[in-house]
Amino acid sequence: MPIGKDLQYAASLLKQGEVVAIPTETVYGLAGNAFNKITVARIFEIKNRPAFNPLIVHIKHIEDLNLVAQNIDDRLLLLIQKFSPGPLTILVEKKSIVPDIVTAGSSRVAVRIPAHPMTLSLLNLLDFPLAAPSANPFQYISPVTAQQVEEQLGDKIPYILDGGKCSVGLESTIVGIEGNDVVVYRLGGLPVEDIKNIVGNVVIKTKLDNQNVETPGQLKKHYAPKKPLFLGNSKELLHQYADKKMAWITFGKVENASENVQIFNLSEKGDIYEAASNLFEALYFIDQSDVEIIIADTFPEEGLGRAINDRLKRAAVQ
Ligand code: TXA
Ligand code: MG
């Protein structure tokens, strides 16, 4: 099977223009040479992703930023210095070496330094950065293990680099500049509070309607399981859907529910980081099971709880 830990093999495939799945601390990525237009086109094809949805470019070190970007705002530089490698993506003015297909024609390119030792070693074997979206079919749940990548895309790619379960489990937080504002376009693995601590006020623009979508990660339906998901107050939802076979996604101390209900407690000790790291795995597992519906508690709207709620809201869109 095409799963393994062979960095040299992964590097040789990538040098030949192939697409390889890679682990990151956030979710698995579907990676290819960011400077090779044909490879990038293959990524879109494998993912079944519309061409208007641009890809994040992964670099190994902050010094490589100037390979792909220019005129970077000081606040974004500060953020990437402070939080990289880590779950942060910055949107910056691209250099012409970055093919338009990577940015879907935009003059801005999304760049990040992933905090996964295997992928950093892989990048060290390459003399080009890696364009990589999450390694899921368009609009489905992002994979957090090599096995999930294999189940979703295994027949379409030659190799999956196995780096274990992703430690963060939510996609990176995407940040850019508009006028004088620092703008968060996607809530993710880096809490907004951490960003505010460095740059002061930020504007959050993670739309939940489909109006004026600036980054397609803002599409309302996204990250979605196939089963219907209802988000809110679990007490009410448990009662309302009592006749259904349910999965209940929750957090912290909970009371037992009826036999119909399978409980997925993302963190019994109430640790929001642990909960985030278990969310997509739970959704994925539930989607493969025979439950009829999924209900989920709204998480506290702070820190990573915000990003978890964002994903659950998008998953709940029918
Ligand atoms: O954690 C992550 O960011 C993962 C790992 C693999 O690095 N990647 C990821 O990629 O989540 P993807 O393609 O699933 O989501 C990238 C998001 C999309 O919403 C896309 O629209 C936005 O980033 N994006 C990428 N380039 C952009 C650009 N030039 N301008 C605006 N938005 C951009
Ligand atoms: Mg994605």
Short mmCIF file of C-alpha atoms and ligand atoms in Angstrom, two decimals:
data_model
loop_
_atom_site.label_atom_id
_atom_site.label_comp_id
_atom_site.label_asym_id
_atom_site.label_seq_id
_atom_site.Cartn_x
_atom_site.Cartn_y
_atom_site.Cartn_z
CA MET A 1 0.00 0.00 0.00
CA PRO A 2 1.17 3.55 -0.65
CA ILE A 3 1.52 4.54 3.03
CA GLY A 4 4.98 4.85 4.59
CA LYS A 5 7.64 6.95 6.25
CA ASP A 6 10.18 7.02 3.40
CA LEU A 7 11.23 10.66 3.06
CA GLN A 8 13.67 10.00 0.22
CA TYR A 9 10.97 8.25 -1.79
CA ALA A 10 8.46 11.05 -1.13
CA ALA A 11 11.07 13.61 -2.17
CA SER A 12 11.91 11.76 -5.38
CA LEU A 13 8.23 11.56 -6.34
CA LEU A 14 7.77 15.28 -5.67
CA LYS A 15 10.86 16.10 -7.76
CA GLN A 16 9.27 14.18 -10.63
CA GLY A 17 6.18 16.39 -10.38
CA GLU A 18 4.03 13.84 -8.55
CA VAL A 19 1.48 14.62 -5.85
CA VAL A 20 2.15 13.17 -2.37
CA ALA A 21 0.08 13.39 0.82
CA ILE A 22 2.01 14.88 3.72
CA PRO A 23 1.40 15.18 7.47
CA THR A 24 1.26 18.56 9.14
CA GLU A 25 0.37 19.54 12.70
CA THR A 26 -3.04 20.78 11.49
CA VAL A 27 -4.39 18.29 8.93
CA TYR A 28 -2.89 16.17 6.14
CA GLY A 29 -2.05 18.02 2.93
CA LEU A 30 -2.08 16.99 -0.73
CA ALA A 31 1.29 18.35 -1.78
CA GLY A 32 3.10 19.15 -4.99
CA ASN A 33 5.81 21.44 -6.35
CA ALA A 34 4.32 24.93 -5.98
CA PHE A 35 6.35 26.16 -8.98
CA ASN A 36 5.07 23.42 -11.32
CA LYS A 37 1.76 24.43 -12.92
CA ILE A 38 0.98 20.95 -14.17
CA THR A 39 1.48 19.40 -10.75
CA VAL A 40 -0.72 22.06 -9.19
CA ALA A 41 -3.42 21.39 -11.78
CA ARG A 42 -3.25 17.69 -10.79
CA ILE A 43 -3.86 18.65 -7.15
CA PHE A 44 -7.08 20.44 -8.14
CA GLU A 45 -8.14 17.47 -10.22
CA ILE A 46 -7.46 14.87 -7.51
CA LYS A 47 -9.35 16.90 -4.92
CA ASN A 48 -12.15 17.71 -7.35
CA ARG A 49 -11.66 21.29 -6.24
CA PRO A 50 -12.91 24.29 -8.20
CA ALA A 51 -10.08 26.29 -9.75
CA PHE A 52 -11.21 29.51 -8.05
CA ASN A 53 -10.10 28.12 -4.68
CA PRO A 54 -6.38 28.90 -4.16
CA LEU A 55 -3.78 26.76 -2.39
CA ILE A 56 -1.49 27.41 0.58
CA VAL A 57 2.26 27.37 -0.14
CA HIS A 58 4.32 25.54 2.50
CA ILE A 59 7.89 26.66 3.17
CA LYS A 60 10.51 25.28 5.56
CA HIS A 61 11.90 28.47 7.02
CA ILE A 62 11.03 32.13 7.36
CA GLU A 63 14.02 32.96 5.15
CA ASP A 64 12.22 31.29 2.26
CA LEU A 65 9.36 33.79 2.49
CA ASN A 66 11.10 36.09 0.04
CA LEU A 67 11.22 33.30 -2.55
CA VAL A 68 7.46 33.62 -2.98
CA ALA A 69 6.38 36.93 -1.42
CA GLN A 70 7.27 40.63 -1.31
CA ASN A 71 6.36 43.86 0.53
CA ILE A 72 5.27 41.92 3.59
CA ASP A 73 3.50 43.96 6.25
CA ASP A 74 5.48 44.21 9.51
CA ARG A 75 2.60 42.87 11.54
CA LEU A 76 2.40 39.72 9.43
CA LEU A 77 6.16 39.33 9.71
CA LEU A 78 5.89 39.62 13.47
CA LEU A 79 3.15 36.99 13.56
CA ILE A 80 5.02 34.51 11.41
CA GLN A 81 8.17 35.04 13.49
CA LYS A 82 6.24 34.46 16.67
CA PHE A 83 4.02 31.52 15.67
CA SER A 84 5.90 29.58 12.99
CA PRO A 85 6.42 26.76 12.53
CA GLY A 86 2.78 26.46 13.56
CA PRO A 87 -0.90 26.65 12.57
CA LEU A 88 -0.73 30.13 11.02
CA THR A 89 -1.07 31.11 7.34
CA ILE A 90 -0.33 34.64 6.15
CA LEU A 91 -1.74 36.20 2.98
CA VAL A 92 0.95 38.30 1.31
CA GLU A 93 1.76 39.90 -2.05
CA LYS A 94 3.05 37.16 -4.35
CA LYS A 95 6.13 37.18 -6.53
CA SER A 96 5.71 36.30 -10.18
CA ILE A 97 7.50 32.96 -9.73
CA VAL A 98 4.33 31.67 -8.02
CA PRO A 99 2.06 30.44 -10.84
CA ASP A 100 -1.37 32.05 -11.03
CA ILE A 101 -3.03 28.66 -10.72
CA VAL A 102 -1.71 28.43 -7.13
CA THR A 103 -3.40 31.68 -6.10
CA ALA A 104 -6.40 31.33 -8.45
CA GLY A 105 -5.31 34.52 -10.15
CA SER A 106 -5.04 36.58 -6.96
CA SER A 107 -2.07 38.87 -6.38
CA ARG A 108 -1.84 37.47 -2.84
CA VAL A 109 -0.35 34.12 -1.93
CA ALA A 110 -1.08 32.18 1.27
CA VAL A 111 2.11 30.96 2.98
CA ARG A 112 2.80 28.88 6.05
CA ILE A 113 5.53 26.90 7.83
CA PRO A 114 4.08 23.61 9.06
CA ALA A 115 5.19 22.35 12.48
CA HIS A 116 5.69 18.69 11.64
CA PRO A 117 9.24 17.31 11.83
CA MET A 118 8.71 14.88 8.96
CA THR A 119 7.40 17.49 6.58
CA LEU A 120 10.09 19.98 7.59
CA SER A 121 12.70 17.30 6.81
CA LEU A 122 10.97 16.63 3.50
CA LEU A 123 11.03 20.33 2.60
CA ASN A 124 14.75 20.30 3.39
CA LEU A 125 15.26 17.69 0.68
CA LEU A 126 13.55 19.90 -1.92
CA ASP A 127 14.53 23.12 -3.61
CA PHE A 128 10.93 24.23 -4.11
CA PRO A 129 8.03 24.95 -1.73
CA LEU A 130 4.97 22.71 -1.58
CA ALA A 131 1.50 23.85 -2.58
CA ALA A 132 -0.94 21.82 -0.52
CA PRO A 133 -4.64 21.95 0.24
CA SER A 134 -6.09 19.65 2.88
CA ALA A 135 -6.05 16.05 1.58
CA ASN A 136 -9.82 15.54 1.40
CA PRO A 137 -12.24 15.59 -1.50
CA PHE A 138 -13.74 19.10 -1.91
CA GLN A 139 -16.09 20.05 0.96
CA TYR A 140 -15.56 16.83 2.92
CA ILE A 141 -13.90 16.47 6.35
CA SER A 142 -10.14 17.15 6.44
CA PRO A 143 -8.09 14.04 7.26
CA VAL A 144 -6.03 13.86 10.45
CA THR A 145 -4.48 10.41 9.89
CA ALA A 146 -2.71 8.75 6.95
CA GLN A 147 -5.41 6.05 6.95
CA GLN A 148 -8.15 8.61 6.39
CA VAL A 149 -6.21 10.01 3.43
CA GLU A 150 -5.87 6.52 2.05
CA GLU A 151 -9.59 5.83 2.37
CA GLN A 152 -10.50 9.06 0.61
CA LEU A 153 -7.79 9.49 -2.02
CA GLY A 154 -5.57 6.39 -1.85
CA ASP A 155 -6.32 5.27 -5.40
CA LYS A 156 -5.40 8.67 -6.84
CA ILE A 157 -1.95 9.32 -5.39
CA PRO A 158 1.30 7.32 -5.44
CA TYR A 159 2.33 7.86 -1.82
CA ILE A 160 1.11 9.00 1.60
CA LEU A 161 3.77 10.04 4.07
CA ASP A 162 2.64 8.75 7.46
CA GLY A 163 3.37 11.18 10.28
CA GLY A 164 0.80 9.84 12.73
CA LYS A 165 -2.26 11.67 13.96
CA CYS A 166 -2.16 15.45 13.52
CA SER A 167 -1.53 17.12 16.86
CA VAL A 168 -3.66 20.24 16.32
CA GLY A 169 -6.43 18.72 14.20
CA LEU A 170 -7.89 21.97 12.82
CA GLU A 171 -6.66 23.81 9.73
CA SER A 172 -4.37 26.82 10.11
CA THR A 173 -5.67 30.27 11.01
CA ILE A 174 -5.47 32.54 7.93
CA VAL A 175 -4.47 36.18 8.46
CA GLY A 176 -3.98 39.09 6.05
CA ILE A 177 -4.07 42.87 5.89
CA GLU A 178 -6.78 45.16 4.54
CA GLY A 179 -5.93 48.84 4.74
CA ASN A 180 -4.84 49.30 8.34
CA ASP A 181 -6.60 46.22 9.64
CA VAL A 182 -5.24 42.79 10.50
CA VAL A 183 -7.95 40.47 9.21
CA VAL A 184 -8.61 36.84 10.17
CA TYR A 185 -10.19 35.05 7.19
CA ARG A 186 -10.32 31.56 8.66
CA LEU A 187 -10.48 30.61 12.31
CA GLY A 188 -8.11 27.74 12.92
CA GLY A 189 -5.46 26.11 15.08
CA LEU A 190 -3.96 29.39 16.26
CA PRO A 191 -6.43 31.15 18.60
CA VAL A 192 -7.43 34.71 17.69
CA GLU A 193 -6.49 35.76 21.25
CA ASP A 194 -2.84 34.81 20.57
CA ILE A 195 -2.86 36.98 17.45
CA LYS A 196 -4.39 39.93 19.33
CA ASN A 197 -1.67 39.67 21.96
CA ILE A 198 0.90 40.45 19.28
CA VAL A 199 -0.82 42.92 16.94
CA GLY A 200 -3.63 44.40 19.01
CA ASN A 201 -7.07 44.55 17.45
CA VAL A 202 -8.06 42.19 14.62
CA VAL A 203 -11.09 42.04 12.35
CA ILE A 204 -12.71 38.65 11.94
CA LYS A 205 -14.16 38.04 8.48
CA THR A 206 -15.11 34.40 8.48
CA LYS A 207 -18.42 34.68 6.74
CA LEU A 208 -21.09 32.11 7.28
CA ASP A 209 -23.16 33.25 4.34
CA ASN A 210 -22.02 32.86 0.76
CA GLN A 211 -21.92 36.61 0.05
CA ASN A 212 -18.65 38.22 -1.00
CA VAL A 213 -16.49 35.22 -0.31
CA GLU A 214 -12.89 36.42 -0.20
CA THR A 215 -11.25 33.14 0.58
CA PRO A 216 -13.19 30.08 -0.46
CA GLY A 217 -12.61 28.50 2.99
CA GLN A 218 -15.37 30.90 3.90
CA LEU A 219 -17.85 28.93 1.79
CA LYS A 220 -20.77 28.26 4.04
CA LYS A 221 -20.96 24.52 3.52
CA HIS A 222 -17.53 23.07 4.12
CA TYR A 223 -15.77 20.48 6.20
CA ALA A 224 -19.05 18.61 6.12
CA PRO A 225 -19.94 15.04 7.01
CA LYS A 226 -22.56 13.30 4.85
CA LYS A 227 -24.91 12.74 7.80
CA PRO A 228 -27.11 15.58 9.01
CA LEU A 229 -25.58 17.48 11.91
CA PHE A 230 -27.51 19.64 14.37
CA LEU A 231 -25.68 22.13 16.55
CA GLY A 232 -26.95 23.75 19.71
CA ASN A 233 -28.09 22.79 23.16
CA SER A 234 -27.64 19.03 23.49
CA LYS A 235 -30.33 18.62 26.16
CA GLU A 236 -32.93 19.96 23.76
CA LEU A 237 -31.52 18.14 20.74
CA LEU A 238 -31.36 14.80 22.57
CA HIS A 239 -35.00 15.22 23.42
CA GLN A 240 -36.06 16.44 19.98
CA TYR A 241 -34.45 13.54 18.11
CA ALA A 242 -35.04 10.86 20.74
CA ASP A 243 -36.42 8.45 18.12
CA LYS A 244 -33.22 8.52 16.03
CA LYS A 245 -29.95 6.65 16.29
CA MET A 246 -27.65 9.49 17.22
CA ALA A 247 -24.04 10.40 17.68
CA TRP A 248 -23.51 13.14 20.27
CA ILE A 249 -20.37 15.26 20.01
CA THR A 250 -19.64 16.88 23.32
CA PHE A 251 -16.95 18.00 25.74
CA GLY A 252 -16.16 17.94 29.49
CA LYS A 253 -18.33 16.18 32.06
CA VAL A 254 -21.59 14.86 30.62
CA GLU A 255 -24.49 12.80 31.86
CA ASN A 256 -25.25 9.47 30.30
CA ALA A 257 -27.80 9.42 27.55
CA SER A 258 -30.17 6.73 26.28
CA GLU A 259 -29.15 3.59 24.39
CA ASN A 260 -29.85 5.28 21.07
CA VAL A 261 -27.04 7.70 21.67
CA GLN A 262 -23.37 7.11 21.04
CA ILE A 263 -21.34 9.70 22.94
CA PHE A 264 -18.20 11.18 21.42
CA ASN A 265 -16.60 13.13 24.23
CA LEU A 266 -13.81 15.13 22.57
CA SER A 267 -12.14 15.84 25.93
CA GLU A 268 -13.45 14.47 29.19
CA LYS A 269 -11.16 16.74 31.14
CA GLY A 270 -12.48 19.75 29.23
CA ASP A 271 -9.22 20.60 27.45
CA ILE A 272 -10.11 22.60 24.33
CA TYR A 273 -6.84 21.70 22.54
CA GLU A 274 -7.52 18.01 23.08
CA ALA A 275 -11.10 18.53 21.88
CA ALA A 276 -9.91 20.26 18.69
CA SER A 277 -7.49 17.45 17.94
CA ASN A 278 -10.29 14.88 18.19
CA LEU A 279 -13.03 16.70 16.26
CA PHE A 280 -12.40 15.63 12.66
CA GLU A 281 -11.51 12.09 13.70
CA ALA A 282 -14.85 11.81 15.49
CA LEU A 283 -16.81 13.29 12.56
CA TYR A 284 -15.05 10.96 10.17
CA PHE A 285 -15.68 7.91 12.33
CA ILE A 286 -19.34 8.82 12.86
CA ASP A 287 -19.86 9.35 9.14
CA GLN A 288 -18.69 5.77 8.50
CA SER A 289 -20.95 4.33 11.22
CA ASP A 290 -24.65 3.50 11.13
CA VAL A 291 -25.96 6.44 13.15
CA GLU A 292 -28.70 8.49 11.48
CA ILE A 293 -27.92 11.95 12.75
CA ILE A 294 -25.21 13.86 14.59
CA ILE A 295 -25.89 16.34 17.34
CA ALA A 296 -23.26 18.60 18.81
CA ASP A 297 -22.97 21.00 21.70
CA THR A 298 -21.86 24.53 20.91
CA PHE A 299 -18.40 25.03 22.45
CA PRO A 300 -17.37 28.03 24.56
CA GLU A 301 -16.84 30.88 22.04
CA GLU A 302 -13.23 31.61 23.03
CA GLY A 303 -9.77 30.33 22.09
CA LEU A 304 -9.95 27.24 19.90
CA GLY A 305 -13.63 26.89 20.84
CA ARG A 306 -14.34 29.56 18.22
CA ALA A 307 -12.70 27.51 15.47
CA ILE A 308 -14.47 24.34 16.59
CA ASN A 309 -17.83 26.15 16.48
CA ASP A 310 -16.98 27.52 13.03
CA ARG A 311 -16.36 23.99 11.69
CA LEU A 312 -19.47 22.62 13.36
CA LYS A 313 -21.61 25.44 11.93
CA ARG A 314 -20.34 24.76 8.42
CA ALA A 315 -20.84 21.02 8.92
CA ALA A 316 -24.42 21.71 10.03
CA VAL A 317 -25.38 23.48 6.80
CA GLN A 318 -27.67 21.23 4.80
O1 TXA B 1 -3.71 23.85 7.97
C1 TXA B 1 -3.82 24.11 6.77
O2 TXA B 1 -3.88 25.26 6.36
C2 TXA B 1 -3.88 22.92 5.81
C3 TXA B 1 -2.53 22.22 5.81
C4 TXA B 1 -2.45 21.11 4.81
O3 TXA B 1 -1.51 23.16 5.63
N1 TXA B 1 -4.22 23.37 4.50
C5 TXA B 1 -5.46 23.77 4.17
O4 TXA B 1 -5.59 24.07 2.83
O5 TXA B 1 -6.37 23.84 4.96
P1 TXA B 1 -6.99 24.27 2.13
O6 TXA B 1 -6.67 24.43 0.71
O7 TXA B 1 -7.91 23.18 2.50
O8 TXA B 1 -7.51 25.63 2.71
C6 TXA B 1 -6.79 26.79 2.34
C7 TXA B 1 -7.65 28.01 2.50
C8 TXA B 1 -8.78 28.02 1.50
O9 TXA B 1 -9.93 28.48 2.17
C9 TXA B 1 -8.33 29.03 0.48
O10 TXA B 1 -9.38 29.68 -0.12
C10 TXA B 1 -7.47 29.97 1.30
O11 TXA B 1 -6.84 29.13 2.22
N2 TXA B 1 -6.45 30.59 0.47
C11 TXA B 1 -5.37 30.01 -0.05
N3 TXA B 1 -4.68 30.87 -0.84
C12 TXA B 1 -5.36 32.03 -0.80
C13 TXA B 1 -5.18 33.29 -1.43
N4 TXA B 1 -4.16 33.52 -2.26
N5 TXA B 1 -6.09 34.26 -1.18
C14 TXA B 1 -7.13 34.01 -0.36
N6 TXA B 1 -7.37 32.83 0.26
C15 TXA B 1 -6.49 31.85 0.03
MG MG B 2 -9.54 22.23 3.00
#
